[in-house]
CSV table of C-alpha atoms in Angstrom, one decimal:
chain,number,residue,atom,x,y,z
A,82,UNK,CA,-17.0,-7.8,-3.5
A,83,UNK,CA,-13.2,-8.2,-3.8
A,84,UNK,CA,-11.5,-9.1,-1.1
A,85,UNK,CA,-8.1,-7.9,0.2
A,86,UNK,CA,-5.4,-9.7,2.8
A,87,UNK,CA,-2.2,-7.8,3.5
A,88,UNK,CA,1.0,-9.4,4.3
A,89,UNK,CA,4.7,-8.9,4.4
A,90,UNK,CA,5.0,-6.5,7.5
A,91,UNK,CA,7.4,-6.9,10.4
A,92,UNK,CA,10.1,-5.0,12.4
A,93,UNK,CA,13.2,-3.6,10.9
A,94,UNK,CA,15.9,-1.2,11.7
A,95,UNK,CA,15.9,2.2,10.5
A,96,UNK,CA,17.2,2.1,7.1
A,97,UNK,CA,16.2,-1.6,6.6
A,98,UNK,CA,13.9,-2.5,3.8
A,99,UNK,CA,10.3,-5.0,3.7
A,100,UNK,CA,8.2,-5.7,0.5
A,101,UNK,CA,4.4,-5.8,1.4
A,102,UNK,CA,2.1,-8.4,-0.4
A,103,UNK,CA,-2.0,-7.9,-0.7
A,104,UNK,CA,-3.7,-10.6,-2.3
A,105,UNK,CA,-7.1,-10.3,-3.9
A,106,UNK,CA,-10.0,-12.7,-4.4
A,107,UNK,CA,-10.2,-11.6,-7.8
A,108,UNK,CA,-8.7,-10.1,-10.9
A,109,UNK,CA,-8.4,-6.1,-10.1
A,110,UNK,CA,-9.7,-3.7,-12.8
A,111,UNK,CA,-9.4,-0.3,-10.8
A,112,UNK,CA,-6.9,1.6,-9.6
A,113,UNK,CA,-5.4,0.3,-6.6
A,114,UNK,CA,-3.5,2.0,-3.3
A,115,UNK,CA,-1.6,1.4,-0.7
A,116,UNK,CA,-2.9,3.0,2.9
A,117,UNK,CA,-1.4,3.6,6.2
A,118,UNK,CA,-2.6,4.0,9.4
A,119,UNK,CA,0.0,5.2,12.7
A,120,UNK,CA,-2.0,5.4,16.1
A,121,UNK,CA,-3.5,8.1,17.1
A,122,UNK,CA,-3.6,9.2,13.3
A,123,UNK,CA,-6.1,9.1,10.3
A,124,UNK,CA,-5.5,6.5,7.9
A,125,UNK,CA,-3.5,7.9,4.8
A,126,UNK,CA,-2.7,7.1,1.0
A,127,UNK,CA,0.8,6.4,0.2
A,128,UNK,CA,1.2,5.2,-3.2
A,129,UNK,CA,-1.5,4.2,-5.9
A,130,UNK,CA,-0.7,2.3,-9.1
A,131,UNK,CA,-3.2,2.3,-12.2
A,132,UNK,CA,-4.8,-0.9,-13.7
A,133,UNK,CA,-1.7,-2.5,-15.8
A,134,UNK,CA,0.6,-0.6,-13.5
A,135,UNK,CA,0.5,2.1,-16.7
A,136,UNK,CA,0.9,5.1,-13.8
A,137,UNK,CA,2.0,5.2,-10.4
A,138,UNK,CA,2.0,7.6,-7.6
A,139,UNK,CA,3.3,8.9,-4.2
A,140,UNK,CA,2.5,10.7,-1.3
A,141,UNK,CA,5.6,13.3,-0.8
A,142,UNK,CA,6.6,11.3,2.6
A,143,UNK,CA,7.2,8.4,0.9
A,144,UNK,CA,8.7,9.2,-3.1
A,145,UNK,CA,11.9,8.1,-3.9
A,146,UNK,CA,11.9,5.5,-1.0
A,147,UNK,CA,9.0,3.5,-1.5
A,148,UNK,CA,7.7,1.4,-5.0
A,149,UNK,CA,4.2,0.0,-5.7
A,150,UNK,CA,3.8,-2.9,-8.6
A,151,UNK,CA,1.5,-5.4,-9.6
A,152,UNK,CA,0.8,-8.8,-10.9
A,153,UNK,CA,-2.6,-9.1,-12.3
A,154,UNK,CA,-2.0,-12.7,-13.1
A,155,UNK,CA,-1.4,-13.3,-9.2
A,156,UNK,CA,-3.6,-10.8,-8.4
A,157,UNK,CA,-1.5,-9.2,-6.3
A,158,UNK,CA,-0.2,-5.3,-5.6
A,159,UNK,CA,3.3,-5.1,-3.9
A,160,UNK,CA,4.7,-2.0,-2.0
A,161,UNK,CA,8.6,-2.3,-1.9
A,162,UNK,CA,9.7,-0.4,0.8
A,163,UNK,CA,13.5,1.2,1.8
A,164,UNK,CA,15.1,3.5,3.7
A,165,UNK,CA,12.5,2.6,6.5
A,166,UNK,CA,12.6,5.5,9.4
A,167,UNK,CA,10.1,5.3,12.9
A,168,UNK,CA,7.7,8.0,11.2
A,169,UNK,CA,7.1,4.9,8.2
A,170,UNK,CA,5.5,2.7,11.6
A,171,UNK,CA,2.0,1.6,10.7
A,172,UNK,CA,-0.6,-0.6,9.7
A,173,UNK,CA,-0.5,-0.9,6.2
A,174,UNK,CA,-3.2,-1.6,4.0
A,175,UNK,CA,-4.2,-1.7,0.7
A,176,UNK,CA,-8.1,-1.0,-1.4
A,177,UNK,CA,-8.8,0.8,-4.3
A,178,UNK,CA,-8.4,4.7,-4.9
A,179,UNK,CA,-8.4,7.0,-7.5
A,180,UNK,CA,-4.8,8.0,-9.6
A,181,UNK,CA,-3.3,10.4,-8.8
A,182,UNK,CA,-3.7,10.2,-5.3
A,183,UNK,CA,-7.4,10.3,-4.2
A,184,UNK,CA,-9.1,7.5,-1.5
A,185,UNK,CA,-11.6,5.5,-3.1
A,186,UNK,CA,-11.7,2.5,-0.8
A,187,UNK,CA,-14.2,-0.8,-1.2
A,188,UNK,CA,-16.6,-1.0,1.7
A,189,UNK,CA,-14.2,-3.2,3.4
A,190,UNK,CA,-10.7,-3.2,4.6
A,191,UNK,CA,-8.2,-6.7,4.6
A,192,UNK,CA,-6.7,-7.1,8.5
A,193,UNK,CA,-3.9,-4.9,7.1
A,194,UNK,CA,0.0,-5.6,8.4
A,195,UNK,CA,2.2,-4.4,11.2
A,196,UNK,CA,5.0,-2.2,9.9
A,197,UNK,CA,7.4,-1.2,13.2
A,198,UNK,CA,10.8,0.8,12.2
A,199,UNK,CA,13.4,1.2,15.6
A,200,UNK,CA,16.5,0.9,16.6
């Protein structure tokens, strides 16, 4: 089974701007998406990107701020992120789901990586 490790996170000002990294074990051939997960909430889709990076998608919260992108040669997804505000504070994580914008995740999840927006 593939596996995923998350990276990129860290703490930035409102407004500021981070580019997450996963890394898989192995070439991707589905659908891939980016997850976030606050505390005290339910882990949610944010942004999903088809094989090729042909389509991509985004949850309402996010469009216009946030871009996901791929490199299958690195096997890697990438979720560019700007315009950072406190409600954007979470784990991220990524795993496969369905385009548009439908969970579809692997049976296991990378350690994902700390997002925290605040002045």
């Amino acid at each position: 089974q593939v596996q995923l490790v998350e990276s990129g996170g860290g703490s930035v000002q409102p407004g500021g701007s981070l580019t997450l990294l996963c890394v898989a074990s192995e070439t991707i051939f589905f659908t891939m998406g980016w997850y976030r997960q606050a505390p005290g909430k339910q882990r949610e889709l944010v942004a999903t990107i088809t094989p090729g990076g042909t389509r991509t998608n985004y949850a309402d919260s996010v469009k216009g701020r946030f871009t996901i992108a791929q490199d299958n040669a690195k096997k890697s997804v990438y979720l560019q992120m700007h315009n950072l505000t406190p409600e954007d504070s979470a784990v991220y994580y990524c795993n496969r789901a369905n385009y548009p914008m439908e969970p579809d995740t692997l049976g296991s999840w990378g350690p994902g990586t700390q997002v925290t927006v605040s002045s």
